[in-house]
Every structure is written in C-alpha cells, then in structure tokens.
mmCIF file of C-alpha atoms and ligand atoms in Angstrom:
data_model
loop_
_atom_site.group_PDB
_atom_site.id
_atom_site.type_symbol
_atom_site.label_atom_id
_atom_site.label_comp_id
_atom_site.label_asym_id
_atom_site.label_seq_id
_atom_site.Cartn_x
_atom_site.Cartn_y
_atom_site.Cartn_z
ATOM 1 C CA MET A 1 22.268 -11.149 2.860
ATOM 2 C CA GLY A 2 20.089 -8.069 2.995
ATOM 3 C CA VAL A 3 18.511 -5.841 5.610
ATOM 4 C CA TYR A 4 14.714 -5.482 5.337
ATOM 5 C CA ALA A 5 12.176 -3.461 7.310
ATOM 6 C CA VAL A 6 8.760 -5.103 7.656
ATOM 7 C CA THR A 7 5.842 -3.258 9.202
ATOM 8 C CA GLY A 8 2.928 -5.242 10.597
ATOM 9 C CA SER A 9 5.445 -7.990 11.406
ATOM 10 C CA ALA A 10 3.474 -9.339 14.394
ATOM 11 C CA SER A 11 0.544 -10.760 12.447
ATOM 12 C CA GLY A 12 -0.905 -11.917 9.149
ATOM 13 C CA MET A 13 0.875 -11.109 5.897
ATOM 14 C CA GLY A 14 3.619 -8.969 7.480
ATOM 15 C CA ARG A 15 4.467 -11.751 9.865
ATOM 16 C CA ALA A 16 4.539 -14.351 7.074
ATOM 17 C CA ALA A 17 6.827 -12.087 5.001
ATOM 18 C CA ALA A 18 9.184 -11.500 7.947
ATOM 19 C CA GLU A 19 9.381 -15.250 8.636
ATOM 20 C CA LYS A 20 10.164 -16.026 4.996
ATOM 21 C CA LEU A 21 12.864 -13.367 4.755
ATOM 22 C CA ARG A 22 14.457 -14.556 8.007
ATOM 23 C CA ALA A 23 14.334 -18.171 6.812
ATOM 24 C CA ASP A 24 16.241 -17.015 3.696
ATOM 25 C CA GLY A 25 18.949 -15.627 5.991
ATOM 26 C CA HIS A 26 18.111 -11.909 5.793
ATOM 27 C CA ASN A 27 18.230 -9.480 8.678
ATOM 28 C CA VAL A 28 14.630 -8.355 9.286
ATOM 29 C CA ILE A 29 13.685 -5.346 11.386
ATOM 30 C CA GLY A 30 10.062 -5.904 12.345
ATOM 31 C CA VAL A 31 7.864 -2.922 13.213
ATOM 32 C CA ASP A 32 4.547 -3.317 14.980
ATOM 33 C CA GLN A 33 2.605 -2.068 17.971
ATOM 34 C CA ARG A 34 3.544 -5.269 19.829
ATOM 35 C CA ASP A 35 5.922 -8.255 19.595
ATOM 36 C CA ALA A 36 8.363 -6.544 17.239
ATOM 37 C CA ASP A 37 11.990 -5.368 17.077
ATOM 38 C CA VAL A 38 10.655 -1.827 16.900
ATOM 39 C CA VAL A 39 7.474 -1.373 18.897
ATOM 40 C CA ALA A 40 5.641 1.746 17.717
ATOM 41 C CA ASP A 41 2.157 3.101 17.148
ATOM 42 C CA LEU A 42 1.946 4.033 13.462
ATOM 43 C CA SER A 43 -1.330 5.891 13.981
ATOM 44 C CA THR A 44 0.438 8.964 15.400
ATOM 45 C CA PRO A 45 3.038 11.291 13.811
ATOM 46 C CA ARG A 46 5.336 10.764 16.798
ATOM 47 C CA GLY A 47 4.965 6.968 16.644
ATOM 48 C CA ARG A 48 5.786 7.043 12.927
ATOM 49 C CA SER A 49 8.844 9.272 13.281
ATOM 50 C CA ASN A 50 10.129 7.161 16.210
ATOM 51 C CA ALA A 51 9.600 3.970 14.206
ATOM 52 C CA ALA A 52 11.357 5.412 11.151
ATOM 53 C CA ALA A 53 14.336 6.558 13.217
ATOM 54 C CA ALA A 54 14.616 3.306 15.191
ATOM 55 C CA VAL A 55 14.706 1.282 11.958
ATOM 56 C CA LEU A 56 17.380 3.536 10.436
ATOM 57 C CA ASP A 57 19.406 3.167 13.615
ATOM 58 C CA ARG A 58 19.243 -0.636 13.488
ATOM 59 C CA ALA A 59 19.821 -0.730 9.722
ATOM 60 C CA ASP A 60 22.961 1.371 10.018
ATOM 61 C CA GLY A 61 21.868 3.668 7.181
ATOM 62 C CA ARG A 62 21.245 1.021 4.483
ATOM 63 C CA LEU A 63 18.039 -0.841 3.679
ATOM 64 C CA ASP A 64 17.872 -3.428 0.895
ATOM 65 C CA GLY A 65 14.121 -3.334 0.975
ATOM 66 C CA ALA A 66 10.908 -2.906 2.912
ATOM 67 C CA VAL A 67 7.477 -4.440 3.201
ATOM 68 C CA LEU A 68 4.746 -2.066 4.402
ATOM 69 C CA ALA A 69 2.042 -4.395 5.684
ATOM 70 C CA ALA A 70 0.826 -2.738 8.906
ATOM 71 C CA GLY A 71 -2.803 -1.851 8.441
ATOM 72 C CA VAL A 72 -6.196 -1.512 10.028
ATOM 73 C CA GLY A 73 -9.362 -2.984 8.518
ATOM 74 C CA PRO A 74 -12.682 -1.137 8.185
ATOM 75 C CA LEU A 75 -13.403 -1.122 11.934
ATOM 76 C CA PRO A 76 -16.921 0.128 12.680
ATOM 77 C CA GLY A 77 -17.380 3.496 14.419
ATOM 78 C CA ALA A 78 -16.879 6.974 12.961
ATOM 79 C CA GLU A 79 -14.171 7.609 15.613
ATOM 80 C CA ASN A 80 -11.983 5.086 13.769
ATOM 81 C CA VAL A 81 -11.852 7.022 10.482
ATOM 82 C CA GLY A 82 -8.708 8.925 11.500
ATOM 83 C CA LEU A 83 -7.044 5.754 12.792
ATOM 84 C CA ILE A 84 -7.624 3.872 9.537
ATOM 85 C CA LEU A 85 -6.335 6.735 7.379
ATOM 86 C CA SER A 86 -3.339 7.361 9.630
ATOM 87 C CA VAL A 87 -2.046 3.786 9.752
ATOM 88 C CA ASN A 88 -2.917 2.755 6.190
ATOM 89 C CA TYR A 89 -1.768 5.926 4.435
ATOM 90 C CA PHE A 90 0.647 7.951 6.579
ATOM 91 C CA GLY A 91 2.021 4.733 8.135
ATOM 92 C CA VAL A 92 3.315 3.933 4.657
ATOM 93 C CA THR A 93 4.188 7.282 3.095
ATOM 94 C CA GLU A 94 5.949 8.910 6.073
ATOM 95 C CA LEU A 95 8.037 5.817 6.754
ATOM 96 C CA LEU A 96 9.066 5.450 3.129
ATOM 97 C CA ASP A 97 9.945 9.150 2.866
ATOM 98 C CA ALA A 98 12.151 8.781 5.944
ATOM 99 C CA TRP A 99 13.748 5.578 4.678
ATOM 100 C CA ARG A 100 14.400 6.774 1.104
ATOM 101 C CA PRO A 101 18.077 7.740 1.650
ATOM 102 C CA ALA A 102 18.781 4.354 3.278
ATOM 103 C CA LEU A 103 17.005 2.563 0.419
ATOM 104 C CA ALA A 104 18.982 4.589 -2.119
ATOM 105 C CA ALA A 105 22.202 3.631 -0.312
ATOM 106 C CA ALA A 106 21.523 -0.019 -1.207
ATOM 107 C CA LYS A 107 21.574 0.961 -4.946
ATOM 108 C CA LYS A 108 18.875 -1.547 -5.999
ATOM 109 C CA ALA A 109 16.376 -1.632 -3.147
ATOM 110 C CA LYS A 110 12.854 -3.027 -3.531
ATOM 111 C CA VAL A 111 9.727 -1.947 -1.662
ATOM 112 C CA VAL A 112 6.389 -3.744 -1.472
ATOM 113 C CA VAL A 113 3.394 -1.832 -0.142
ATOM 114 C CA VAL A 114 0.284 -3.811 0.762
ATOM 115 C CA ALA A 115 -2.681 -1.987 -0.772
ATOM 116 C CA SER A 116 -5.931 -3.895 -1.398
ATOM 117 C CA ASN A 117 -8.343 -4.852 -4.145
ATOM 118 C CA SER A 118 -10.689 -2.422 -2.364
ATOM 119 C CA THR A 119 -8.851 0.150 -4.503
ATOM 120 C CA THR A 120 -11.018 -0.918 -7.440
ATOM 121 C CA THR A 121 -13.912 -2.885 -5.993
ATOM 122 C CA MET A 122 -15.269 -0.546 -3.318
ATOM 123 C CA PRO A 123 -18.003 1.739 -4.660
ATOM 124 C CA MET A 124 -18.455 5.441 -3.885
ATOM 125 C CA VAL A 125 -15.099 6.258 -2.285
ATOM 126 C CA PRO A 126 -15.093 10.082 -2.376
ATOM 127 C CA ASN A 127 -12.286 11.465 -4.513
ATOM 128 C CA ARG A 128 -12.128 14.500 -2.233
ATOM 129 C CA ALA A 129 -10.915 12.325 0.625
ATOM 130 C CA VAL A 130 -8.300 10.658 -1.580
ATOM 131 C CA ARG A 131 -7.088 14.072 -2.756
ATOM 132 C CA ALA A 132 -6.927 15.321 0.846
ATOM 133 C CA LEU A 133 -4.680 12.395 1.805
ATOM 134 C CA LEU A 134 -2.423 12.960 -1.189
ATOM 135 C CA ASP A 135 -2.205 16.617 -0.059
ATOM 136 C CA GLY A 136 -1.168 15.368 3.396
ATOM 137 C CA ASP A 137 -4.334 16.790 4.996
ATOM 138 C CA LEU A 138 -5.660 14.199 7.455
ATOM 139 C CA ASP A 139 -8.290 16.502 9.004
ATOM 140 C CA ARG A 140 -9.856 17.321 5.615
ATOM 141 C CA ALA A 141 -9.989 13.638 4.723
ATOM 142 C CA VAL A 142 -11.622 12.771 8.065
ATOM 143 C CA ARG A 143 -14.186 15.583 7.743
ATOM 144 C CA THR A 144 -15.115 14.460 4.232
ATOM 145 C CA LEU A 145 -15.525 10.816 5.202
ATOM 146 C CA ARG A 146 -17.522 11.415 8.384
ATOM 147 C CA LEU A 147 -20.315 12.894 6.234
ATOM 148 C CA PHE A 148 -20.968 9.318 5.094
ATOM 149 C CA ARG A 149 -21.950 8.253 8.634
ATOM 150 C CA SER A 150 -22.293 4.466 8.933
ATOM 151 C CA ALA A 151 -20.348 3.909 5.687
ATOM 152 C CA ALA A 152 -17.504 6.202 6.813
ATOM 153 C CA THR A 153 -15.014 3.559 7.940
ATOM 154 C CA SER A 154 -15.474 1.291 4.899
ATOM 155 C CA LEU A 155 -14.939 4.306 2.665
ATOM 156 C CA ALA A 156 -11.953 5.356 4.797
ATOM 157 C CA TYR A 157 -10.441 1.917 4.255
ATOM 158 C CA GLY A 158 -10.990 2.026 0.473
ATOM 159 C CA GLY A 159 -9.849 5.669 0.335
ATOM 160 C CA SER A 160 -6.654 4.981 2.288
ATOM 161 C CA LYS A 161 -5.736 2.163 -0.099
ATOM 162 C CA ILE A 162 -6.525 4.164 -3.262
ATOM 163 C CA ALA A 163 -4.449 7.069 -1.942
ATOM 164 C CA VAL A 164 -1.500 4.890 -0.979
ATOM 165 C CA ALA A 165 -1.548 3.184 -4.406
ATOM 166 C CA ARG A 166 -1.620 6.583 -6.158
ATOM 167 C CA TRP A 167 1.142 7.967 -3.919
ATOM 168 C CA LEU A 168 3.198 4.924 -4.830
ATOM 169 C CA ARG A 169 2.610 5.223 -8.588
ATOM 170 C CA ARG A 170 3.351 8.961 -8.581
ATOM 171 C CA ASN A 171 6.599 8.493 -6.690
ATOM 172 C CA ALA A 172 7.783 5.196 -8.178
ATOM 173 C CA VAL A 173 8.659 6.838 -11.517
ATOM 174 C CA ARG A 174 10.435 9.892 -10.097
ATOM 175 C CA PRO A 175 14.196 10.354 -10.227
ATOM 176 C CA GLU A 176 14.415 10.291 -6.400
ATOM 177 C CA TRP A 177 13.006 6.758 -6.403
ATOM 178 C CA ALA A 178 13.330 5.056 -9.809
ATOM 179 C CA GLY A 179 16.483 7.043 -10.559
ATOM 180 C CA ALA A 180 17.986 6.068 -7.204
ATOM 181 C CA GLY A 181 17.515 2.377 -7.981
ATOM 182 C CA ILE A 182 14.519 1.992 -5.641
ATOM 183 C CA ARG A 183 11.623 -0.054 -7.004
ATOM 184 C CA LEU A 184 8.276 0.850 -5.446
ATOM 185 C CA ASN A 185 5.494 -1.650 -6.147
ATOM 186 C CA ALA A 186 2.273 -2.699 -4.469
ATOM 187 C CA LEU A 187 0.263 -5.822 -3.896
ATOM 188 C CA ALA A 188 -3.520 -5.593 -3.970
ATOM 189 C CA PRO A 189 -4.754 -8.653 -2.101
ATOM 190 C CA GLY A 190 -8.329 -9.837 -1.998
ATOM 191 C CA ALA A 191 -9.685 -11.663 1.057
ATOM 192 C CA ILE A 192 -6.712 -13.287 2.783
ATOM 193 C CA LEU A 193 -7.312 -15.435 5.843
ATOM 194 C CA THR A 194 -5.414 -13.428 8.467
ATOM 195 C CA PRO A 195 -6.529 -12.195 11.920
ATOM 196 C CA LEU A 196 -7.822 -9.020 10.184
ATOM 197 C CA LEU A 197 -10.228 -11.049 8.036
ATOM 198 C CA GLU A 198 -11.040 -13.423 10.906
ATOM 199 C CA ARG A 199 -12.248 -10.429 12.921
ATOM 200 C CA GLN A 200 -14.549 -9.456 10.042
ATOM 201 C CA LEU A 201 -15.843 -13.013 9.701
ATOM 202 C CA ALA A 202 -16.667 -13.077 13.421
ATOM 203 C CA THR A 203 -19.374 -10.430 12.865
ATOM 204 C CA PRO A 204 -22.384 -12.074 11.146
ATOM 205 C CA ARG A 205 -23.269 -9.018 9.026
ATOM 206 C CA GLU A 206 -19.720 -8.476 7.821
ATOM 207 C CA ALA A 207 -19.244 -12.204 7.301
ATOM 208 C CA ARG A 208 -22.263 -12.243 4.960
ATOM 209 C CA THR A 209 -20.826 -9.350 2.943
ATOM 210 C CA VAL A 210 -17.374 -10.954 2.723
ATOM 211 C CA ARG A 211 -18.734 -14.363 1.730
ATOM 212 C CA ALA A 212 -21.142 -12.909 -0.861
ATOM 213 C CA PHE A 213 -18.321 -11.040 -2.643
ATOM 214 C CA PRO A 214 -17.477 -12.623 -6.026
ATOM 215 C CA VAL A 215 -14.177 -14.528 -5.967
ATOM 216 C CA PRO A 216 -13.979 -16.525 -9.229
ATOM 217 C CA VAL A 217 -11.424 -19.033 -7.904
ATOM 218 C CA GLY A 218 -13.376 -19.428 -4.647
ATOM 219 C CA GLY A 219 -12.291 -19.354 -0.995
ATOM 220 C CA PHE A 220 -9.671 -17.122 0.625
ATOM 221 C CA GLY A 221 -5.993 -16.533 -0.012
ATOM 222 C CA SER A 222 -3.404 -17.465 2.620
ATOM 223 C CA PRO A 223 -0.813 -15.142 4.213
ATOM 224 C CA ASP A 224 1.893 -17.543 3.068
ATOM 225 C CA GLN A 225 0.879 -17.162 -0.611
ATOM 226 C CA LEU A 226 1.044 -13.388 -0.294
ATOM 227 C CA ALA A 227 4.410 -13.603 1.463
ATOM 228 C CA GLN A 228 5.725 -15.573 -1.525
ATOM 229 C CA TRP A 229 4.666 -12.714 -3.805
ATOM 230 C CA MET A 230 6.341 -10.202 -1.503
ATOM 231 C CA VAL A 231 9.633 -12.085 -1.465
ATOM 232 C CA PHE A 232 9.471 -12.367 -5.274
ATOM 233 C CA MET A 233 8.814 -8.636 -5.581
ATOM 234 C CA LEU A 234 11.837 -7.984 -3.336
ATOM 235 C CA SER A 235 14.090 -10.112 -5.554
ATOM 236 C CA ASP A 236 16.087 -9.192 -8.685
ATOM 237 C CA ALA A 237 13.020 -10.290 -10.663
ATOM 238 C CA ALA A 238 11.615 -6.857 -9.749
ATOM 239 C CA ASP A 239 14.536 -4.856 -11.209
ATOM 240 C CA PHE A 240 12.236 -3.881 -14.126
ATOM 241 C CA LEU A 241 9.022 -3.686 -12.074
ATOM 242 C CA CYS A 242 8.201 -0.079 -11.192
ATOM 243 C CA GLY A 243 4.944 1.420 -9.918
ATOM 244 C CA SER A 244 2.944 -1.750 -10.526
ATOM 245 C CA VAL A 245 -0.073 -2.731 -8.444
ATOM 246 C CA VAL A 246 -0.290 -6.513 -8.579
ATOM 247 C CA PHE A 247 -3.733 -7.940 -7.816
ATOM 248 C CA VAL A 248 -3.682 -11.271 -5.977
ATOM 249 C CA ASP A 249 -7.376 -11.567 -5.310
ATOM 250 C CA GLY A 250 -8.748 -14.762 -6.793
ATOM 251 C CA GLY A 251 -10.052 -12.879 -9.820
ATOM 252 C CA SER A 252 -12.412 -10.334 -8.205
ATOM 253 C CA ASP A 253 -10.815 -7.315 -9.898
ATOM 254 C CA ALA A 254 -10.896 -9.039 -13.299
ATOM 255 C CA TYR A 255 -14.508 -10.106 -12.670
ATOM 256 C CA PHE A 256 -15.620 -6.502 -12.182
ATOM 257 C CA ARG A 257 -13.260 -4.717 -14.586
ATOM 258 C CA ALA A 258 -12.545 -7.119 -17.453
ATOM 259 C CA ASP A 259 -13.195 -4.435 -20.073
ATOM 260 C CA ASP A 260 -12.192 -1.358 -18.059
ATOM 261 C CA TRP A 261 -8.511 -2.132 -17.973
ATOM 262 C CA PRO A 262 -6.051 -1.752 -19.577
ATOM 263 C CA THR A 263 -7.190 1.651 -20.761
ATOM 264 C CA ARG A 264 -4.932 3.811 -22.866
ATOM 265 C CA VAL A 265 -3.202 6.941 -21.629
ATOM 266 C CA PRO A 266 -5.484 9.982 -22.300
ATOM 267 C CA THR A 267 -4.635 11.521 -25.680
ATOM 268 C CA ARG A 268 -3.881 14.960 -24.185
ATOM 269 C CA ARG A 269 -1.126 13.407 -22.060
ATOM 270 C CA LEU A 270 0.391 11.641 -25.065
ATOM 271 C CA VAL A 271 0.233 14.903 -27.050
ATOM 272 C CA ARG A 272 1.949 16.762 -24.187
ATOM 273 C CA TYR A 273 4.664 14.081 -24.089
ATOM 274 C CA GLY A 274 5.030 14.265 -27.907
ATOM 275 C CA LEU A 275 5.470 18.061 -27.767
ATOM 276 C CA GLN A 276 8.107 17.800 -25.038
ATOM 277 C CA PHE A 277 9.919 15.138 -27.056
ATOM 278 C CA TRP A 278 9.747 17.229 -30.250
ATOM 279 C CA ARG A 279 11.026 20.365 -28.489
ATOM 280 C CA GLY A 280 13.822 18.356 -26.864
ATOM 281 C CA SER A 281 14.900 16.799 -30.183
ATOM 282 C CA ARG A 282 15.092 20.264 -31.852
ATOM 283 C CA ARG A 283 17.458 21.649 -29.212
HETATM 284 P P1 NAI B 1 -3.363 -8.329 10.479
HETATM 285 O O1 NAI B 1 -4.339 -7.661 11.381
HETATM 286 O O2 NAI B 1 -3.147 -9.786 10.639
HETATM 287 O O3 NAI B 1 -1.934 -7.597 10.616
HETATM 288 C C1 NAI B 1 -1.827 -6.204 10.615
HETATM 289 C C2 NAI B 1 -0.690 -5.801 11.526
HETATM 290 O O4 NAI B 1 -0.629 -4.387 11.531
HETATM 291 C C3 NAI B 1 -0.894 -6.254 12.986
HETATM 292 O O5 NAI B 1 0.249 -6.932 13.470
HETATM 293 C C4 NAI B 1 -1.138 -4.963 13.714
HETATM 294 O O6 NAI B 1 -0.655 -4.963 15.062
HETATM 295 C C5 NAI B 1 -0.365 -3.962 12.842
HETATM 296 N N1 NAI B 1 -0.860 -2.623 13.118
HETATM 297 C C6 NAI B 1 -2.150 -2.205 13.061
HETATM 298 N N2 NAI B 1 -2.248 -0.959 13.546
HETATM 299 C C7 NAI B 1 -0.985 -0.568 13.898
HETATM 300 C C8 NAI B 1 -0.452 0.596 14.475
HETATM 301 N N3 NAI B 1 -1.214 1.642 14.831
HETATM 302 N N4 NAI B 1 0.877 0.648 14.711
HETATM 303 C C9 NAI B 1 1.668 -0.405 14.396
HETATM 304 N N5 NAI B 1 1.217 -1.545 13.863
HETATM 305 C C10 NAI B 1 -0.100 -1.627 13.621
HETATM 306 O O7 NAI B 1 -3.784 -7.961 9.007
HETATM 307 P P2 NAI B 1 -3.348 -8.487 7.566
HETATM 308 O O8 NAI B 1 -4.549 -9.054 6.945
HETATM 309 O O9 NAI B 1 -2.096 -9.251 7.594
HETATM 310 O O10 NAI B 1 -3.126 -7.088 6.852
HETATM 311 C C11 NAI B 1 -1.895 -6.676 6.298
HETATM 312 C C12 NAI B 1 -2.206 -5.600 5.279
HETATM 313 O O11 NAI B 1 -2.962 -6.175 4.222
HETATM 314 C C13 NAI B 1 -3.041 -4.451 5.797
HETATM 315 O O12 NAI B 1 -2.536 -3.254 5.263
HETATM 316 C C14 NAI B 1 -4.419 -4.724 5.255
HETATM 317 O O13 NAI B 1 -5.151 -3.557 5.063
HETATM 318 C C15 NAI B 1 -4.070 -5.370 3.934
HETATM 319 N N6 NAI B 1 -5.119 -6.202 3.350
HETATM 320 C C16 NAI B 1 -5.616 -7.281 4.029
HETATM 321 C C17 NAI B 1 -6.565 -8.094 3.437
HETATM 322 C C18 NAI B 1 -7.103 -9.298 4.103
HETATM 323 O O14 NAI B 1 -8.080 -9.861 3.597
HETATM 324 N N7 NAI B 1 -6.533 -9.781 5.178
HETATM 325 C C19 NAI B 1 -7.073 -7.782 2.086
HETATM 326 C C20 NAI B 1 -6.464 -6.647 1.460
HETATM 327 C C21 NAI B 1 -5.526 -5.895 2.083
#
C-alpha cells in the first residue's frame, strides 16, 4: 500500500480523496490549516516549507503520490488577492518542488493538482499576472491584479489556476519529473458542491452568477465524483498520462470552446523540432 500526501484534506474534494485512499488501505498524510495530520498555513512561505518538511518526515523520504486540493475561492476584497495567489499557486508549486525527490524515490509516483475550469472560462485574466506567478513574483502579480479593483479577486482566482496548470504542463514533460517516473496531471472541475461552492451560493449575487453559468449536463458535481477521478489518476492507469488537464465540469468548457480545441502546435515550434531532429540524425 502506498503513501500519499493530500492537501486540503479537511474539506470538500481533498477530504473525499483522503477518505477514498484511506478506505483503499493507503497511508494518507493530510495537510490543512485545521483537522489534519499536518496543520499548516499554505498562504505563507514559512507555512509551506514547514508543511513540506513535516510531510517528508512522516513519509520517510518516499511518496507514492500526492493530491494538491487546498485552495481558496474568489473571496471578495482586494486584500485577499495575495492570499488566493499564495495558496492556489505557491501552495502547489513549492510543495511539489520540495516533494520531488520523495516522489522520484517511489519510481512511478502520480500527482493530481486541482486546477479549475476557470482556466478557460473566466474572461479577461491578465497574462501579465500569470507570467508574474510563473516567474515566482507574487508582489508583481498582486500589483497587476489590484488594478482591476472589484474584479481583482475573481481574476486572481482564474489567474492562479491558469498559472498552476501551465506550471504543471511545463514541468510534467521534463526529465526531472517525467524522466523520474513522476506523472503530473491536473483536474479542472466545474462547480462542485463543496463548502467552497456553498459559501458562494450563500451570497445572492454570486449565487445568481453561479446558477446562470452554462452547464450542459445541469446541476453540480459532487466531491465524491471528483475523488473517484483523483484515485483513478493516481493508479497505474495514469502511467501514460503526463501533463494532461482533465475537465470534469458538466460540459461547460466544451460548450464555450468546441471549435477552439484541439488546436495544432504552432508551425514554428514543429519546424524547430524538425530541425533539432534533423541535426541530431546527422550526427
Ligand atoms: P473546500 O473549501 O471545501 O476545501 C478547501 C480546503 O483547503 C479546506 O479544507 C481549507 O481549509 C484548505 N485551505 C484553504 N486555505 C488554506 C491554507 N491557507 N492553508 C492550508 N489549507 C488551506 O474547497 P473545495 O471545493 O474542495 O476545493 C478544492 C480545490 O478545488 C480548490 O483548489 C478549489 O479552488 C478547486 N475548485 C473547486 C471548485 C468547486 O466548485 N468547489 C471548482 C473548481 C476548482
């Protein structure tokens, strides 16, 4: 049986995933700001490094997998921009960077990051903020987003999820990850009925926005359904799954982007690859 780290294990999808893994007999190290094996605040650098170290300590240097589900929704108030970016982006990337050697030690570890279908369905997320996160510059990302005033926290939420998905896809294919047997993949859920969504539904204005959003299959997803996907993506079925972002959103992404995806790789990138291949084959 394996050893798995699960962040956000006290509530919602993280909790459902931790319960499922435990029921299957695995050793789960839950990380959350309350009611967890490792209690830590992932919004601060110190909280993240303490959490990463405490998990490695308990795991004894070997992790068979991880689920990164801790996250903060688009809380209102410009003061929350930094919090959202810190938990949703650095709370994933810094932990995974710290855990990489332990994941590599397992030889065929699997990681599931919980992104969101906001990655593709939220309009106007400034690319500058996404780039700042990918550069590791929290202050620049916060400054950029605060210019958007009342929309700042929604855009911070969408931006944090776009950045984490791009970080994942960039890293998933690299020798340090793919070559070390670690499979990095993401889930992009739509509206899932967890305490995070319940808080949004409790505010009439937000509830109207959530309920008006097109979901072709109707209704909300359940944390248990998403946990089933996570467990599947942690299984051997994911040996050949690498850098994928799997949308489980009742069809919203397909509704908006039916003809926008798949799109082919830009020709200049294929040409560059062809040249490298040609030069390599002539050596
Ligand atoms: P939830 O609110 O039920 O659970 C989130 C967990 O993260 C909580 O246990 C919370 O304590 C923990 N957390 C938040 N801030 C933390 C911090 N500073 N330090 C440590 N732990 C912290 O939410 P839910 O819905 O289960 O969300 C899980 C993930 O799914 C999040 O990343 C969220 O952004 C994402 N998501 C949720 C959707 C939904 O409709 N519920 C839709 C798309 C994505």
